[in-house]
């Protein structure tokens, strides 16, 4: 009972923090200081997509992996430095790509609005623009986040969902941040575009979980298709073999056909008696339902424990914290 009471108290605290965060963030935060911000971000993301069809998926992955560690504070972008043990070195961030795109966005934003827009807000806006440019929904983005001066590699190691995770594990990691089963299924729908390394799903081909058999929730024809793609563990396969660069509801119809790429994807549909099955079926039936829920869940996730007001800073370079200002300098980025 004591442990249950402690967990309940912690979840209530997280809920209060998310609610307070929402009150402090404002979609019009940059209306005067950087009125063209969404247009600037959209332009850079669109340009990146011309040479890299996976650019949008890379950006939204950064946003997810940022918010699940200490909240949405751009800590995931910090590279190793004195006092900084980078989250990029955590197991869940191995192979993560797209920092160069974030650098380009930050450079364009700094040129238009110097020392004004946080990297955390850039990640949030870039995620929305990535989805929109791939044919997905738009949503109102509350803004006003500031950037952390610290990273949390241990938190990244423990908090990020694993591709090998079962449904109970996924639910536990989401519920800590006030995200429910609908949020879990909706946000997992971001796997409707992008790719994953074979190392994250090739264990499903044979001797799955020590059974000496393939994963029974992986369609045999799809399994052989993936096996041919995976010439090495570093090879990447599309999450959606049909429309790999389009944001649509195919992720859910793939789950219904046992064509979820990752074990953690297929768990949403193939876990007997789970409440997530009905949600998958609902989204597979109606793209409009998926899009509405995805937007709501992205707002909810984006409001996890942001730094606001005087907390944190506005980084000038998203990969490193600002140098302490000299006595004769202003403090506009602190």
mmCIF file of C-alpha atoms in Angstrom:
data_model
loop_
_atom_site.group_PDB
_atom_site.id
_atom_site.type_symbol
_atom_site.label_atom_id
_atom_site.label_comp_id
_atom_site.label_asym_id
_atom_site.label_seq_id
_atom_site.Cartn_x
_atom_site.Cartn_y
_atom_site.Cartn_z
ATOM 1 C CA UNK A 1 0.000 0.000 0.000
ATOM 2 C CA UNK A 2 2.807 2.379 0.832
ATOM 3 C CA UNK A 3 4.410 1.923 -2.582
ATOM 4 C CA UNK A 4 1.038 2.470 -4.312
ATOM 5 C CA UNK A 5 0.496 5.649 -2.314
ATOM 6 C CA UNK A 6 3.948 6.885 -3.267
ATOM 7 C CA UNK A 7 3.298 6.187 -6.951
ATOM 8 C CA UNK A 8 -0.076 7.942 -6.782
ATOM 9 C CA UNK A 9 1.500 10.980 -5.143
ATOM 10 C CA UNK A 10 4.206 11.078 -7.825
ATOM 11 C CA UNK A 11 1.662 10.840 -10.658
ATOM 12 C CA UNK A 12 -0.397 13.630 -9.085
ATOM 13 C CA UNK A 13 2.726 15.777 -8.875
ATOM 14 C CA UNK A 14 3.488 15.164 -12.553
ATOM 15 C CA UNK A 15 -0.099 16.069 -13.420
ATOM 16 C CA UNK A 16 0.167 19.333 -11.498
ATOM 17 C CA UNK A 17 3.472 20.132 -13.208
ATOM 18 C CA UNK A 18 1.998 19.527 -16.668
ATOM 19 C CA UNK A 19 -1.047 21.647 -15.826
ATOM 20 C CA UNK A 20 1.111 24.473 -14.506
ATOM 21 C CA UNK A 21 3.328 24.259 -17.577
ATOM 22 C CA UNK A 22 0.354 24.612 -19.888
ATOM 23 C CA UNK A 23 -0.688 27.759 -18.055
ATOM 24 C CA UNK A 24 2.763 29.310 -18.570
ATOM 25 C CA UNK A 25 3.132 28.454 -22.263
ATOM 26 C CA UNK A 26 1.404 30.565 -24.898
ATOM 27 C CA UNK A 27 0.926 30.021 -28.663
ATOM 28 C CA UNK A 28 1.466 33.779 -29.141
ATOM 29 C CA UNK A 29 4.690 33.908 -27.124
ATOM 30 C CA UNK A 30 6.780 35.083 -30.111
ATOM 31 C CA UNK A 31 4.031 37.077 -31.849
ATOM 32 C CA UNK A 32 5.955 40.333 -31.403
ATOM 33 C CA UNK A 33 9.544 39.192 -30.860
ATOM 34 C CA UNK A 34 9.676 36.725 -33.794
ATOM 35 C CA UNK A 35 6.409 36.866 -35.771
ATOM 36 C CA UNK A 36 7.686 34.845 -38.748
ATOM 37 C CA UNK A 37 9.045 31.984 -36.628
ATOM 38 C CA UNK A 38 6.757 29.193 -37.948
ATOM 39 C CA UNK A 39 7.416 30.256 -41.540
ATOM 40 C CA UNK A 40 11.185 30.277 -40.977
ATOM 41 C CA UNK A 41 11.157 26.807 -39.425
ATOM 42 C CA UNK A 42 8.878 25.458 -42.146
ATOM 43 C CA UNK A 43 11.215 26.769 -44.837
ATOM 44 C CA UNK A 44 14.304 25.105 -43.404
ATOM 45 C CA UNK A 45 12.509 21.785 -42.848
ATOM 46 C CA UNK A 46 11.095 21.877 -46.384
ATOM 47 C CA UNK A 47 14.573 22.518 -47.757
ATOM 48 C CA UNK A 48 15.995 19.592 -45.762
ATOM 49 C CA UNK A 49 13.277 17.297 -47.119
ATOM 50 C CA UNK A 50 14.386 18.017 -50.682
ATOM 51 C CA UNK A 51 17.594 16.082 -50.096
ATOM 52 C CA UNK A 52 16.559 13.811 -47.218
ATOM 53 C CA UNK A 53 13.070 12.299 -47.203
ATOM 54 C CA UNK A 54 13.608 11.192 -43.590
ATOM 55 C CA UNK A 55 14.390 14.683 -42.268
ATOM 56 C CA UNK A 56 10.953 15.115 -40.704
ATOM 57 C CA UNK A 57 11.042 11.766 -38.924
ATOM 58 C CA UNK A 58 14.493 12.606 -37.559
ATOM 59 C CA UNK A 59 13.256 15.892 -36.101
ATOM 60 C CA UNK A 60 10.174 14.475 -34.412
ATOM 61 C CA UNK A 61 12.289 11.707 -32.861
ATOM 62 C CA UNK A 62 14.463 14.376 -31.225
ATOM 63 C CA UNK A 63 11.366 16.049 -29.783
ATOM 64 C CA UNK A 64 10.050 12.763 -28.361
ATOM 65 C CA UNK A 65 13.396 11.820 -26.868
ATOM 66 C CA UNK A 66 13.783 15.301 -25.402
ATOM 67 C CA UNK A 67 10.425 15.456 -23.641
ATOM 68 C CA UNK A 68 10.748 12.024 -22.005
ATOM 69 C CA UNK A 69 13.914 13.087 -20.154
ATOM 70 C CA UNK A 70 13.547 16.007 -17.716
ATOM 71 C CA UNK A 71 10.781 17.475 -19.880
ATOM 72 C CA UNK A 72 10.899 19.449 -23.133
ATOM 73 C CA UNK A 73 14.054 21.484 -22.502
ATOM 74 C CA UNK A 74 16.357 20.612 -25.452
ATOM 75 C CA UNK A 75 18.690 18.677 -23.145
ATOM 76 C CA UNK A 76 18.868 15.915 -25.776
ATOM 77 C CA UNK A 77 20.775 18.255 -28.098
ATOM 78 C CA UNK A 78 23.691 18.901 -25.732
ATOM 79 C CA UNK A 79 26.971 17.270 -26.727
ATOM 80 C CA UNK A 80 29.619 16.059 -24.283
ATOM 81 C CA UNK A 81 31.430 18.895 -22.529
ATOM 82 C CA UNK A 82 32.801 19.603 -19.051
ATOM 83 C CA UNK A 83 29.867 18.974 -16.725
ATOM 84 C CA UNK A 84 27.708 17.575 -19.548
ATOM 85 C CA UNK A 85 27.289 13.804 -19.931
ATOM 86 C CA UNK A 86 25.405 13.825 -23.216
ATOM 87 C CA UNK A 87 22.040 12.106 -23.566
ATOM 88 C CA UNK A 88 23.074 11.386 -27.145
ATOM 89 C CA UNK A 89 25.254 8.571 -25.789
ATOM 90 C CA UNK A 90 22.346 6.799 -24.071
ATOM 91 C CA UNK A 91 21.332 3.458 -25.648
ATOM 92 C CA UNK A 92 17.960 4.804 -26.770
ATOM 93 C CA UNK A 93 19.632 7.598 -28.733
ATOM 94 C CA UNK A 94 22.104 5.427 -30.608
ATOM 95 C CA UNK A 95 21.846 6.183 -34.309
ATOM 96 C CA UNK A 96 19.761 9.326 -33.800
ATOM 97 C CA UNK A 97 20.266 11.750 -36.675
ATOM 98 C CA UNK A 98 19.296 15.268 -37.672
ATOM 99 C CA UNK A 99 21.390 17.597 -35.503
ATOM 100 C CA UNK A 100 22.592 19.343 -38.646
ATOM 101 C CA UNK A 101 18.995 20.204 -39.559
ATOM 102 C CA UNK A 102 18.422 21.665 -36.107
ATOM 103 C CA UNK A 103 21.623 23.686 -36.520
ATOM 104 C CA UNK A 104 20.283 25.067 -39.809
ATOM 105 C CA UNK A 105 16.950 26.001 -38.238
ATOM 106 C CA UNK A 106 18.652 27.686 -35.294
ATOM 107 C CA UNK A 107 20.945 29.633 -37.635
ATOM 108 C CA UNK A 108 18.009 30.896 -39.695
ATOM 109 C CA UNK A 109 16.023 31.822 -36.584
ATOM 110 C CA UNK A 110 18.996 33.609 -34.995
ATOM 111 C CA UNK A 111 19.479 35.624 -38.169
ATOM 112 C CA UNK A 112 15.884 36.847 -38.048
ATOM 113 C CA UNK A 113 15.383 37.024 -34.277
ATOM 114 C CA UNK A 114 18.710 37.076 -32.392
ATOM 115 C CA UNK A 115 18.830 35.622 -28.862
ATOM 116 C CA UNK A 116 15.069 35.157 -28.720
ATOM 117 C CA UNK A 117 13.884 31.632 -29.542
ATOM 118 C CA UNK A 118 14.853 28.582 -27.506
ATOM 119 C CA UNK A 119 16.078 25.332 -29.012
ATOM 120 C CA UNK A 120 13.293 23.573 -27.087
ATOM 121 C CA UNK A 121 10.670 25.632 -28.915
ATOM 122 C CA UNK A 122 12.475 25.083 -32.215
ATOM 123 C CA UNK A 123 12.208 21.316 -31.694
ATOM 124 C CA UNK A 124 8.511 21.626 -30.893
ATOM 125 C CA UNK A 125 7.689 23.748 -33.938
ATOM 126 C CA UNK A 126 9.923 21.688 -36.242
ATOM 127 C CA UNK A 127 8.053 18.537 -35.220
ATOM 128 C CA UNK A 128 4.727 20.046 -36.221
ATOM 129 C CA UNK A 129 6.068 21.386 -39.511
ATOM 130 C CA UNK A 130 7.606 17.986 -40.288
ATOM 131 C CA UNK A 131 4.233 16.309 -39.864
ATOM 132 C CA UNK A 132 2.405 18.952 -41.913
ATOM 133 C CA UNK A 133 4.913 18.741 -44.774
ATOM 134 C CA UNK A 134 4.451 14.950 -44.835
ATOM 135 C CA UNK A 135 0.688 15.324 -45.286
ATOM 136 C CA UNK A 136 -0.274 15.081 -41.630
ATOM 137 C CA UNK A 137 -2.268 17.349 -39.311
ATOM 138 C CA UNK A 138 -1.385 20.712 -37.851
ATOM 139 C CA UNK A 139 -2.018 21.763 -34.267
ATOM 140 C CA UNK A 140 -1.591 24.827 -32.087
ATOM 141 C CA UNK A 141 1.819 24.797 -30.395
ATOM 142 C CA UNK A 142 2.077 26.486 -26.975
ATOM 143 C CA UNK A 143 5.445 28.277 -26.779
ATOM 144 C CA UNK A 144 7.745 29.877 -24.234
ATOM 145 C CA UNK A 145 10.039 26.988 -23.297
ATOM 146 C CA UNK A 146 13.608 27.703 -22.305
ATOM 147 C CA UNK A 147 16.702 25.540 -22.675
ATOM 148 C CA UNK A 148 18.327 23.502 -19.930
ATOM 149 C CA UNK A 149 21.937 23.945 -18.871
ATOM 150 C CA UNK A 150 22.268 20.260 -17.986
ATOM 151 C CA UNK A 151 21.777 16.845 -19.568
ATOM 152 C CA UNK A 152 20.572 13.607 -17.995
ATOM 153 C CA UNK A 153 22.129 10.561 -19.649
ATOM 154 C CA UNK A 154 20.855 8.266 -16.896
ATOM 155 C CA UNK A 155 17.333 9.569 -17.409
ATOM 156 C CA UNK A 156 17.618 8.962 -21.147
ATOM 157 C CA UNK A 157 18.809 5.428 -20.463
ATOM 158 C CA UNK A 158 15.910 4.672 -18.115
ATOM 159 C CA UNK A 159 13.010 6.717 -19.493
ATOM 160 C CA UNK A 160 13.071 6.210 -23.253
ATOM 161 C CA UNK A 161 10.858 3.440 -24.576
ATOM 162 C CA UNK A 162 12.780 0.499 -25.995
ATOM 163 C CA UNK A 163 11.940 -1.181 -29.325
ATOM 164 C CA UNK A 164 12.024 -4.451 -27.348
ATOM 165 C CA UNK A 165 9.492 -3.228 -24.760
ATOM 166 C CA UNK A 166 6.269 -5.048 -23.956
ATOM 167 C CA UNK A 167 2.999 -3.171 -23.561
ATOM 168 C CA UNK A 168 3.147 -2.999 -19.766
ATOM 169 C CA UNK A 169 6.587 -1.413 -19.978
ATOM 170 C CA UNK A 170 5.437 1.109 -22.573
ATOM 171 C CA UNK A 171 2.394 2.083 -20.534
ATOM 172 C CA UNK A 172 4.487 2.515 -17.407
ATOM 173 C CA UNK A 173 6.944 4.855 -19.121
ATOM 174 C CA UNK A 174 4.152 6.961 -20.609
ATOM 175 C CA UNK A 175 2.014 7.106 -17.465
ATOM 176 C CA UNK A 176 4.880 8.607 -15.450
ATOM 177 C CA UNK A 177 4.442 11.725 -17.599
ATOM 178 C CA UNK A 178 0.653 11.763 -17.450
ATOM 179 C CA UNK A 179 0.199 10.142 -20.860
ATOM 180 C CA UNK A 180 -2.537 7.514 -21.145
ATOM 181 C CA UNK A 181 -3.244 4.626 -23.526
ATOM 182 C CA UNK A 182 -4.726 6.901 -26.186
ATOM 183 C CA UNK A 183 -1.617 9.087 -26.047
ATOM 184 C CA UNK A 184 0.591 6.001 -26.316
ATOM 185 C CA UNK A 185 -1.190 4.707 -29.410
ATOM 186 C CA UNK A 186 -1.504 8.138 -31.032
ATOM 187 C CA UNK A 187 2.116 9.162 -30.468
ATOM 188 C CA UNK A 188 3.347 5.756 -31.642
ATOM 189 C CA UNK A 189 1.677 6.675 -34.927
ATOM 190 C CA UNK A 190 4.700 8.873 -35.645
ATOM 191 C CA UNK A 191 6.206 5.584 -36.837
ATOM 192 C CA UNK A 192 4.075 6.016 -39.936
ATOM 193 C CA UNK A 193 7.168 7.599 -41.502
ATOM 194 C CA UNK A 194 10.912 7.214 -41.062
ATOM 195 C CA UNK A 195 13.115 4.152 -40.702
ATOM 196 C CA UNK A 196 14.665 1.903 -38.067
ATOM 197 C CA UNK A 197 17.912 -0.030 -37.931
ATOM 198 C CA UNK A 198 17.658 -3.789 -38.377
ATOM 199 C CA UNK A 199 19.399 -4.236 -35.016
ATOM 200 C CA UNK A 200 16.164 -3.100 -33.362
ATOM 201 C CA UNK A 201 13.873 -5.724 -34.900
ATOM 202 C CA UNK A 202 15.931 -8.601 -36.377
ATOM 203 C CA UNK A 203 15.491 -10.543 -33.106
ATOM 204 C CA UNK A 204 11.930 -11.169 -34.289
ATOM 205 C CA UNK A 205 13.108 -13.298 -37.242
ATOM 206 C CA UNK A 206 14.135 -16.401 -35.249
ATOM 207 C CA UNK A 207 14.384 -17.607 -31.651
ATOM 208 C CA UNK A 208 12.140 -14.796 -30.485
ATOM 209 C CA UNK A 209 12.416 -14.480 -26.705
ATOM 210 C CA UNK A 210 14.206 -17.840 -26.563
ATOM 211 C CA UNK A 211 11.370 -19.799 -28.219
ATOM 212 C CA UNK A 212 13.439 -21.123 -31.160
ATOM 213 C CA UNK A 213 10.683 -19.716 -33.348
ATOM 214 C CA UNK A 214 10.053 -16.389 -35.095
ATOM 215 C CA UNK A 215 7.822 -13.799 -33.456
ATOM 216 C CA UNK A 216 4.281 -15.136 -34.038
ATOM 217 C CA UNK A 217 2.948 -11.573 -34.248
ATOM 218 C CA UNK A 218 5.105 -10.826 -37.321
ATOM 219 C CA UNK A 219 3.522 -11.699 -40.677
ATOM 220 C CA UNK A 220 5.680 -14.449 -42.309
ATOM 221 C CA UNK A 221 5.751 -12.808 -45.746
ATOM 222 C CA UNK A 222 6.705 -9.466 -44.217
ATOM 223 C CA UNK A 223 9.326 -11.205 -42.076
ATOM 224 C CA UNK A 224 11.015 -12.631 -45.175
ATOM 225 C CA UNK A 225 10.838 -9.234 -46.871
ATOM 226 C CA UNK A 226 12.599 -7.665 -43.899
ATOM 227 C CA UNK A 227 15.137 -10.460 -43.740
ATOM 228 C CA UNK A 228 16.149 -9.676 -47.337
ATOM 229 C CA UNK A 229 16.488 -5.972 -46.489
ATOM 230 C CA UNK A 230 18.636 -6.600 -43.410
ATOM 231 C CA UNK A 231 22.032 -7.381 -44.894
ATOM 232 C CA UNK A 232 23.566 -6.015 -41.674
ATOM 233 C CA UNK A 233 22.391 -4.797 -38.290
ATOM 234 C CA UNK A 234 23.048 -1.209 -39.403
ATOM 235 C CA UNK A 235 20.803 -1.412 -42.471
ATOM 236 C CA UNK A 236 17.606 0.595 -42.113
ATOM 237 C CA UNK A 237 14.093 -0.454 -43.097
ATOM 238 C CA UNK A 238 11.021 1.722 -43.574
ATOM 239 C CA UNK A 239 8.502 1.718 -40.743
ATOM 240 C CA UNK A 240 5.767 1.694 -43.371
ATOM 241 C CA UNK A 241 6.607 -0.337 -46.496
ATOM 242 C CA UNK A 242 3.705 1.202 -48.453
ATOM 243 C CA UNK A 243 3.932 4.987 -47.917
ATOM 244 C CA UNK A 244 7.250 5.366 -46.046
ATOM 245 C CA UNK A 245 7.520 9.148 -46.257
ATOM 246 C CA UNK A 246 3.855 10.068 -45.855
ATOM 247 C CA UNK A 247 2.137 10.832 -42.564
ATOM 248 C CA UNK A 248 -1.054 8.765 -42.672
ATOM 249 C CA UNK A 249 -2.978 6.033 -40.839
ATOM 250 C CA UNK A 250 -1.124 3.156 -42.535
ATOM 251 C CA UNK A 251 0.823 2.526 -39.331
ATOM 252 C CA UNK A 252 -2.373 1.174 -37.769
ATOM 253 C CA UNK A 253 -3.513 -0.899 -40.743
ATOM 254 C CA UNK A 254 -0.004 -2.377 -40.754
ATOM 255 C CA UNK A 255 -0.450 -3.400 -37.113
ATOM 256 C CA UNK A 256 -3.751 -5.073 -37.978
ATOM 257 C CA UNK A 257 -1.928 -7.075 -40.660
ATOM 258 C CA UNK A 258 0.920 -8.038 -38.275
ATOM 259 C CA UNK A 259 3.294 -5.752 -40.149
ATOM 260 C CA UNK A 260 4.449 -3.576 -37.268
ATOM 261 C CA UNK A 261 8.203 -3.150 -37.683
ATOM 262 C CA UNK A 262 9.220 -3.048 -34.030
ATOM 263 C CA UNK A 263 8.096 -5.400 -31.300
ATOM 264 C CA UNK A 264 6.998 -2.324 -29.327
ATOM 265 C CA UNK A 265 4.791 -1.277 -32.263
ATOM 266 C CA UNK A 266 3.053 -4.620 -32.673
ATOM 267 C CA UNK A 267 2.475 -4.922 -28.913
ATOM 268 C CA UNK A 268 -0.217 -2.235 -29.232
ATOM 269 C CA UNK A 269 -2.400 -4.535 -31.328
ATOM 270 C CA UNK A 270 -1.267 -8.062 -30.511
ATOM 271 C CA UNK A 271 -1.412 -7.965 -26.712
ATOM 272 C CA UNK A 272 -4.489 -10.026 -25.888
ATOM 273 C CA UNK A 273 -7.204 -8.097 -24.054
ATOM 274 C CA UNK A 274 -5.323 -4.773 -24.103
ATOM 275 C CA UNK A 275 -7.278 -1.518 -24.263
ATOM 276 C CA UNK A 276 -4.893 -0.336 -26.977
ATOM 277 C CA UNK A 277 -6.370 -2.792 -29.509
ATOM 278 C CA UNK A 278 -9.633 -0.853 -29.810
ATOM 279 C CA UNK A 279 -7.700 2.404 -30.185
ATOM 280 C CA UNK A 280 -5.583 0.929 -33.002
ATOM 281 C CA UNK A 281 -8.773 -0.245 -34.723
ATOM 282 C CA UNK A 282 -10.349 3.199 -34.358
ATOM 283 C CA UNK A 283 -7.360 4.972 -35.882
ATOM 284 C CA UNK A 284 -7.051 2.363 -38.657
ATOM 285 C CA UNK A 285 -10.668 3.046 -39.574
ATOM 286 C CA UNK A 286 -10.512 6.849 -39.442
ATOM 287 C CA UNK A 287 -7.499 8.953 -40.361
ATOM 288 C CA UNK A 288 -9.368 11.997 -39.093
ATOM 289 C CA UNK A 289 -9.647 10.380 -35.650
ATOM 290 C CA UNK A 290 -5.930 9.612 -35.678
ATOM 291 C CA UNK A 291 -4.964 13.114 -36.763
ATOM 292 C CA UNK A 292 -7.104 14.786 -34.089
ATOM 293 C CA UNK A 293 -5.768 12.524 -31.350
ATOM 294 C CA UNK A 294 -2.195 12.894 -32.543
ATOM 295 C CA UNK A 295 -2.379 16.686 -32.353
ATOM 296 C CA UNK A 296 -3.880 16.579 -28.857
ATOM 297 C CA UNK A 297 -1.254 14.116 -27.653
ATOM 298 C CA UNK A 298 1.598 16.142 -29.159
ATOM 299 C CA UNK A 299 0.412 19.216 -27.258
ATOM 300 C CA UNK A 300 0.158 17.141 -24.088
ATOM 301 C CA UNK A 301 3.652 15.693 -24.544
ATOM 302 C CA UNK A 302 5.089 19.094 -25.454
ATOM 303 C CA UNK A 303 3.882 20.460 -22.116
ATOM 304 C CA UNK A 304 5.889 18.019 -20.004
ATOM 305 C CA UNK A 305 7.872 20.024 -17.427
ATOM 306 C CA UNK A 306 9.206 22.842 -19.624
ATOM 307 C CA UNK A 307 11.516 25.486 -18.219
ATOM 308 C CA UNK A 308 9.788 28.865 -18.340
ATOM 309 C CA UNK A 309 10.219 32.399 -17.067
ATOM 310 C CA UNK A 310 13.735 32.938 -15.717
ATOM 311 C CA UNK A 311 14.630 29.242 -15.599
ATOM 312 C CA UNK A 312 17.224 27.886 -17.996
ATOM 313 C CA UNK A 313 18.447 29.997 -20.892
ATOM 314 C CA UNK A 314 18.070 30.715 -24.600
ATOM 315 C CA UNK A 315 20.983 28.793 -26.095
ATOM 316 C CA UNK A 316 22.883 30.468 -28.899
ATOM 317 C CA UNK A 317 24.115 27.083 -30.112
ATOM 318 C CA UNK A 318 21.727 24.189 -29.531
ATOM 319 C CA UNK A 319 24.624 21.765 -28.967
ATOM 320 C CA UNK A 320 26.161 23.564 -26.002
ATOM 321 C CA UNK A 321 25.220 25.752 -23.063
ATOM 322 C CA UNK A 322 25.989 29.446 -23.231
ATOM 323 C CA UNK A 323 29.236 30.751 -21.814
ATOM 324 C CA UNK A 324 28.750 32.786 -18.620
ATOM 325 C CA UNK A 325 28.379 36.466 -19.564
ATOM 326 C CA UNK A 326 31.137 38.902 -18.677
ATOM 327 C CA UNK A 327 30.353 41.640 -16.193
ATOM 328 C CA UNK A 328 30.071 44.205 -19.013
ATOM 329 C CA UNK A 329 27.670 42.063 -21.073
ATOM 330 C CA UNK A 330 23.902 41.928 -20.988
ATOM 331 C CA UNK A 331 21.985 38.960 -19.668
ATOM 332 C CA UNK A 332 19.301 38.717 -22.347
ATOM 333 C CA UNK A 333 19.922 35.036 -23.056
ATOM 334 C CA UNK A 334 20.106 33.901 -19.421
#
